[in-house]
mmCIF file of C-alpha atoms in Angstrom:
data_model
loop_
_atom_site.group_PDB
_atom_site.id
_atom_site.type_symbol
_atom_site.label_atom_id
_atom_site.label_comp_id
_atom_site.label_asym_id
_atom_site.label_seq_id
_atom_site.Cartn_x
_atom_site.Cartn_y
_atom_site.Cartn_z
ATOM 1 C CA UNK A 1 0.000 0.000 0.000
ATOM 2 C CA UNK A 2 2.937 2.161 1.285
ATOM 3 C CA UNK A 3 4.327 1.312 -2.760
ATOM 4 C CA UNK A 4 1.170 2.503 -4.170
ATOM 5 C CA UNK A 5 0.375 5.604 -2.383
ATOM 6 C CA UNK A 6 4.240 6.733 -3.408
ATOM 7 C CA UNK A 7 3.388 6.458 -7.293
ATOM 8 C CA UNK A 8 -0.042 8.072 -7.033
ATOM 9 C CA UNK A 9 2.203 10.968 -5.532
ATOM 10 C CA UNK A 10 4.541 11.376 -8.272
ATOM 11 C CA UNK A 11 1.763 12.523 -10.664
ATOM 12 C CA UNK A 12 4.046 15.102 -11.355
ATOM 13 C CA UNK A 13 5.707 18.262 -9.876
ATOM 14 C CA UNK A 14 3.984 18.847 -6.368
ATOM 15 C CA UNK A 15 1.264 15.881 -7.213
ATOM 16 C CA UNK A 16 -0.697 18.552 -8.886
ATOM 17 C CA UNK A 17 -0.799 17.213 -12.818
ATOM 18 C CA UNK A 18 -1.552 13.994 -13.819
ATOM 19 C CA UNK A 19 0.841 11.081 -15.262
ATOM 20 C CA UNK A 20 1.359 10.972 -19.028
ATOM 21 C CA UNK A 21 -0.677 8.573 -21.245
ATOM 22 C CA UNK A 22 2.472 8.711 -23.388
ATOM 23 C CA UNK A 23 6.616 8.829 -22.966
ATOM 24 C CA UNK A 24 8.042 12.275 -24.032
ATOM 25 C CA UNK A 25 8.850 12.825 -27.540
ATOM 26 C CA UNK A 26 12.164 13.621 -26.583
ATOM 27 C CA UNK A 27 13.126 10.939 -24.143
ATOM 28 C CA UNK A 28 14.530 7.429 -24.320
ATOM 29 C CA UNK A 29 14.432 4.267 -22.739
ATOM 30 C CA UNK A 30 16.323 4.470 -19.730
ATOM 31 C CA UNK A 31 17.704 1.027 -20.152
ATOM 32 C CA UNK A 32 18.478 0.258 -23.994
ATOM 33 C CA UNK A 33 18.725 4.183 -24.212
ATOM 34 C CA UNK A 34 16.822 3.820 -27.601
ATOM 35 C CA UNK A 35 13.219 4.798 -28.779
ATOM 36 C CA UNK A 36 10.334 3.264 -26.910
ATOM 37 C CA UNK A 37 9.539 -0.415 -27.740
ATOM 38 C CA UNK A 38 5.841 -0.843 -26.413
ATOM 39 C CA UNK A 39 6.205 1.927 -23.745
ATOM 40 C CA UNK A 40 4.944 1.290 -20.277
ATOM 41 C CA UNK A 41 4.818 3.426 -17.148
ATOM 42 C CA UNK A 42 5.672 2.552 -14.136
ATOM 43 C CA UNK A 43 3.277 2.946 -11.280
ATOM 44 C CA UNK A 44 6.136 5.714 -10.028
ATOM 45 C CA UNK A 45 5.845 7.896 -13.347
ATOM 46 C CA UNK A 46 9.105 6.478 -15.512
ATOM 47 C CA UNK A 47 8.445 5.108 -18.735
ATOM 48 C CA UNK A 48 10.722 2.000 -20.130
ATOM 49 C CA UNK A 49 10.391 -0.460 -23.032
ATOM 50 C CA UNK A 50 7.575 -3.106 -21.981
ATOM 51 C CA UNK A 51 10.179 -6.109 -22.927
ATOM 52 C CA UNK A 52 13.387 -4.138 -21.116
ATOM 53 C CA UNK A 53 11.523 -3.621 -17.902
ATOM 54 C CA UNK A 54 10.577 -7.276 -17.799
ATOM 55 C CA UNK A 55 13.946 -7.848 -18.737
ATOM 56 C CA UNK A 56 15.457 -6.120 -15.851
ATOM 57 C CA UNK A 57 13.363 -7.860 -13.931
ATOM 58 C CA UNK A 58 14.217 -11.198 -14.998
ATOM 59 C CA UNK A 59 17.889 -10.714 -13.056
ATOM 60 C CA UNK A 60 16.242 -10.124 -10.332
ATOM 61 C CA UNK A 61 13.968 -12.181 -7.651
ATOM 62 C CA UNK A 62 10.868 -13.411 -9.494
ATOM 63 C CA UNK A 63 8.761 -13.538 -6.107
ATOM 64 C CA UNK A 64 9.521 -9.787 -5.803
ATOM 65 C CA UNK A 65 8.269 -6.527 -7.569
ATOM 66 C CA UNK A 66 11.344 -4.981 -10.043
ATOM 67 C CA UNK A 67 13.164 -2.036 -8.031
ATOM 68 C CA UNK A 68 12.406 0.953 -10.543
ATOM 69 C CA UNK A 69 15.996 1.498 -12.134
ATOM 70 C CA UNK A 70 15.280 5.017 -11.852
ATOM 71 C CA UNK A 71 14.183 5.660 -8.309
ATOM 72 C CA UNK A 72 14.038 2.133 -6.765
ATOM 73 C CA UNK A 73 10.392 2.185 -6.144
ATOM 74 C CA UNK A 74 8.743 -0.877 -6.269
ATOM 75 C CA UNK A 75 7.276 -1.525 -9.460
ATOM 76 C CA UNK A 76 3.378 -3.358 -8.833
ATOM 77 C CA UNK A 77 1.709 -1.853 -12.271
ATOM 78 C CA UNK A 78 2.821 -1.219 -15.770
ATOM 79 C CA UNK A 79 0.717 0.740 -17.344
ATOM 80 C CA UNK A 80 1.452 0.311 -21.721
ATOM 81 C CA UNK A 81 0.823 3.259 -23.422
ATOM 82 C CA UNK A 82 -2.394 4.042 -24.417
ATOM 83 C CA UNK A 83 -2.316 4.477 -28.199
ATOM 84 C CA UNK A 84 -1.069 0.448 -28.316
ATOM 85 C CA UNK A 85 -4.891 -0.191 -27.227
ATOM 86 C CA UNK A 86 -6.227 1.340 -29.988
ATOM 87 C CA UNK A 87 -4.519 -0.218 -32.955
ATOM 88 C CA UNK A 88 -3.716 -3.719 -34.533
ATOM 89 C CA UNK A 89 -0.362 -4.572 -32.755
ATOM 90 C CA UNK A 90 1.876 -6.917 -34.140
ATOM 91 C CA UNK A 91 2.477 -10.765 -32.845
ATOM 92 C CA UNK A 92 5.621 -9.220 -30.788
ATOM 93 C CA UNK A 93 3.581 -5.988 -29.340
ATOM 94 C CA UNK A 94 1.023 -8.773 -28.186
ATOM 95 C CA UNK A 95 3.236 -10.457 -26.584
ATOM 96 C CA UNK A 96 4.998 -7.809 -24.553
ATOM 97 C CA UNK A 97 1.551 -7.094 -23.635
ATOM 98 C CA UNK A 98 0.630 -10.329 -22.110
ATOM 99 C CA UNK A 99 3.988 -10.228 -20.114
ATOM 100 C CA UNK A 100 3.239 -6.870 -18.829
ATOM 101 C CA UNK A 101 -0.485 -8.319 -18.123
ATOM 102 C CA UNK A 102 1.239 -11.207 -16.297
ATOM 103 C CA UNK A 103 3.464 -9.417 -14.065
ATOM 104 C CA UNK A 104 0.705 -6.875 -12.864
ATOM 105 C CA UNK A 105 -1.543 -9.607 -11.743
ATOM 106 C CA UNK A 106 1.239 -11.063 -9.611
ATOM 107 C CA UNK A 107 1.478 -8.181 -7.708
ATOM 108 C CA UNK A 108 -1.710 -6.828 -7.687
ATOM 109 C CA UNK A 109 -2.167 -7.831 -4.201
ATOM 110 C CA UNK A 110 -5.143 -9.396 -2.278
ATOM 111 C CA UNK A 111 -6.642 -12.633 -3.380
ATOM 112 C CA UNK A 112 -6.394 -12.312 -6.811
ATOM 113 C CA UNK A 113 -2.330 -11.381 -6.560
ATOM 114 C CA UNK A 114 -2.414 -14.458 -4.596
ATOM 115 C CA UNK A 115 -4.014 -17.004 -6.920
ATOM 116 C CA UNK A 116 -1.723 -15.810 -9.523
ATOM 117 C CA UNK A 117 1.197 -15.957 -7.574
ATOM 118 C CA UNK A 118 -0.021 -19.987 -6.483
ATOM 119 C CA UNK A 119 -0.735 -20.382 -10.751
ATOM 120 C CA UNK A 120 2.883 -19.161 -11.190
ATOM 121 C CA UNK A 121 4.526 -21.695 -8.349
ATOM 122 C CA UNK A 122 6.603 -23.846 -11.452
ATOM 123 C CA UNK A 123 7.385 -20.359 -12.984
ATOM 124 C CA UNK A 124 8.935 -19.180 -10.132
ATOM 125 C CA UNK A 125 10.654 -22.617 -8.743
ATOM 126 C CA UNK A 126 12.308 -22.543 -12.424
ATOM 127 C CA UNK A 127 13.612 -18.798 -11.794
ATOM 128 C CA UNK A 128 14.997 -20.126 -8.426
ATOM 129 C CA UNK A 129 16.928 -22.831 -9.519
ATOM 130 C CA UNK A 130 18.161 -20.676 -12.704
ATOM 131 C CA UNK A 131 19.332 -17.885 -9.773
ATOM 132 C CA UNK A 132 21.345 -20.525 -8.059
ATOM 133 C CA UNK A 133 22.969 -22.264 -10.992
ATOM 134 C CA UNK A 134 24.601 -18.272 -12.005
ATOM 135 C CA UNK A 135 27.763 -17.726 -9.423
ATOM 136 C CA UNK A 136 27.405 -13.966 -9.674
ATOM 137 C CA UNK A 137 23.796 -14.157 -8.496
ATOM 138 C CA UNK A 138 23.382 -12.682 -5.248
ATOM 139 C CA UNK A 139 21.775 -14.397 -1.753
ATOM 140 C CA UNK A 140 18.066 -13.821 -2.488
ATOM 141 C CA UNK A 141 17.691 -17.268 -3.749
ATOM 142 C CA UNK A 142 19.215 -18.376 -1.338
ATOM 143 C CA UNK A 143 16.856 -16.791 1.404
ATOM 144 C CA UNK A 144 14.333 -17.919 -0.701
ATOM 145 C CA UNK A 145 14.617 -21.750 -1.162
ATOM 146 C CA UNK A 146 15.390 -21.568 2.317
ATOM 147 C CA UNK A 147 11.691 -20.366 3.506
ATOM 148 C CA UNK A 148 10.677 -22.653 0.825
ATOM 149 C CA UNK A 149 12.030 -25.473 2.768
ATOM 150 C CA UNK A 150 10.518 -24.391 5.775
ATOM 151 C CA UNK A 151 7.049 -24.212 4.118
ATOM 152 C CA UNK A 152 7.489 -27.809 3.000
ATOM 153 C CA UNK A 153 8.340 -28.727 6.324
ATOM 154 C CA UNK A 154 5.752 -27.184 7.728
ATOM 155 C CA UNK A 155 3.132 -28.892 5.252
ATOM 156 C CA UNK A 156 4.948 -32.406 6.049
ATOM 157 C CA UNK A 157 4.519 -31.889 9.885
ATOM 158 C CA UNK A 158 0.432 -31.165 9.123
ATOM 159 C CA UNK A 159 0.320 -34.785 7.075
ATOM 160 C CA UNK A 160 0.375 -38.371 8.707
ATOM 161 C CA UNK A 161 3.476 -39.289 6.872
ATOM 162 C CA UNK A 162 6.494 -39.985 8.817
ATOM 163 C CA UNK A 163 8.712 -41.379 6.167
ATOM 164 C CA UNK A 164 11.792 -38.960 6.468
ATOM 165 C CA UNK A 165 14.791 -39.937 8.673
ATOM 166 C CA UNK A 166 15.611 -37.337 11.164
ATOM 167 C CA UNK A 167 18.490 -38.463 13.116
ATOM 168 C CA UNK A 168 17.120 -36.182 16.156
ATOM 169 C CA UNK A 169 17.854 -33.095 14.341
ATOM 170 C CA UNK A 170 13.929 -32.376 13.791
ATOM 171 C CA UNK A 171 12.459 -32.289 10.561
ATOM 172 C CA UNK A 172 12.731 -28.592 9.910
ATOM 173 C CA UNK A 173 16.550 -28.795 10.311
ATOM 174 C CA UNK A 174 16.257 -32.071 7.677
ATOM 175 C CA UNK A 175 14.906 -29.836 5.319
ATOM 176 C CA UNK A 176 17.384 -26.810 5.681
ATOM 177 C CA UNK A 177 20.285 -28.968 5.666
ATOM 178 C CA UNK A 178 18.978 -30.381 2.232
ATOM 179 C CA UNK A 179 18.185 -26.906 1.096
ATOM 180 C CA UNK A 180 21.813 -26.016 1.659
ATOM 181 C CA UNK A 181 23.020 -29.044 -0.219
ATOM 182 C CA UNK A 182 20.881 -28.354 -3.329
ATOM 183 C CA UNK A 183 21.948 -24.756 -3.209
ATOM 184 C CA UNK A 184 25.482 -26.158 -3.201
ATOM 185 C CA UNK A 185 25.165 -28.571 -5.837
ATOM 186 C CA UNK A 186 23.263 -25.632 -8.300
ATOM 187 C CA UNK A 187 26.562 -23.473 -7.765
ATOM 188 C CA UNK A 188 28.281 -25.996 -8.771
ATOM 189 C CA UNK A 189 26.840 -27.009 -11.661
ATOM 190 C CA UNK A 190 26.786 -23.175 -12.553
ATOM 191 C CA UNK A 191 30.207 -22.738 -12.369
ATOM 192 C CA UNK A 192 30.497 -25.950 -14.098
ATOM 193 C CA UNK A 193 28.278 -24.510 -17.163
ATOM 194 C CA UNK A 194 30.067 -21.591 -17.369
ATOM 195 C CA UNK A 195 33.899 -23.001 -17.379
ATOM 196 C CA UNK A 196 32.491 -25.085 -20.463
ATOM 197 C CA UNK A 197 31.182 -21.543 -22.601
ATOM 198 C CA UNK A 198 34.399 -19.856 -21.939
ATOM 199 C CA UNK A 199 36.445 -22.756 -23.675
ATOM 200 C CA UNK A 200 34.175 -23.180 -26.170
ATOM 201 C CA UNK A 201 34.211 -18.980 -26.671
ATOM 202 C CA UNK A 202 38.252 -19.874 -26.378
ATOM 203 C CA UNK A 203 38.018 -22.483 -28.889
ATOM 204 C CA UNK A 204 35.755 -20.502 -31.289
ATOM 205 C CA UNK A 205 38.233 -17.569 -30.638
ATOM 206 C CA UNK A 206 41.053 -19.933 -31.402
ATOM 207 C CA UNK A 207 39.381 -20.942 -34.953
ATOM 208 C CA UNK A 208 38.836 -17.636 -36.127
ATOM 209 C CA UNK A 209 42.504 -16.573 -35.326
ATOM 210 C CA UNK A 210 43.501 -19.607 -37.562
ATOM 211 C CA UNK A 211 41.206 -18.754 -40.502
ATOM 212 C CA UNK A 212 42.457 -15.307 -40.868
#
């Protein structure tokens, strides 16, 4: 709410004009620094390219809103521009649209932000395993497959089943531990992955050198 009431605030200088339907004609993307792609505004007043915002997001925590690059508001509504509802957009335009569409309704709050967020659960599982498996990510992930661990311990205390070994350390420790040890083996295979591009960048490298 405290995220909200901040972008209905910056409806310009002093709060006394309203946002923009449309970017300026003499502004850029702040992140490609080109001409608007499907411009979108954020709920704090910048405008970015619909598929660079997302993009931005994408290196960051899925579960979370994207930081505005700008002003490092949370982000919780894109609003496209509103000429790109009134003509025939192209298969990519629709697209962008659909992710923008996507990412307000997971944080749109309430029960409806919730549902989607539930509806998303393999999307963002997928993102969390891609964050460990990258050894410049930061601890987010981290954090996060942590309290994922707990919730899963949590729902296996609530069931009948009894089928995990403990060793008296308690079943919530069980799962941290083995939280700790997939986040482990992810690095590992990331660092792994990315040994094996750079010598096959070296090797390409190499073959060009020789051709010339």
């Amino acid at each position: 709410m405290e995220t909200e009431e901040r972008g209905k605030k910056v409806e310009g200088f002093g709060g006394n004009k309203r946002l923009s339907e449309s970017p300026p004609d003499d502004d850029c993307c702040p992140i490609c620094f080109g001409s608007f792609t499907v411009p979108c505004r954020s709920n704090c007043g910048h405008w970015y390219c619909g598929s660079c915002i997302l993009q931005f997001w994408n290196y960051s925590s899925a579960s979370r809103p994207c930081k505005c690059p700008m002003c490092a508001c949370n982000i919780v509504n894109l609003m496209p521009e509103a000429s790109l509802q009134q003509q025939q957009p192209s298969r990519e335009v629709t697209e962008v649209l659909k992710s923008v569409q996507r990412y307000n309704l997971l944080f749109i709050g309430g029960a409806r932000g919730f549902i989607q967020k539930v509806r998303e659960l393999p999307f963002f599982i997928k993102r969390m395993f891609q964050g460990l498996m990258d050894p410049d990510a930061n601890d987010t992930y981290v954090a996060e497959i942590r309290i994922f661990a707990i919730l899963l311990s949590i729902i296996y205390q609530a069931t009948p089943f009894d089928f995990i070994p403990t060793g008296g350390l308690g079943i919530g420790r069980v799962f941290d531990c083995s939280a700790m040890v997939l986040v482990l083996i992810l690095r590992l295979v990331g660092i792994y992955r990315r040994r094996r591009l750079m010598q096959r960048v070296r090797r390409l490298a190499a073959v060009e050198l020789l051709q010339e």
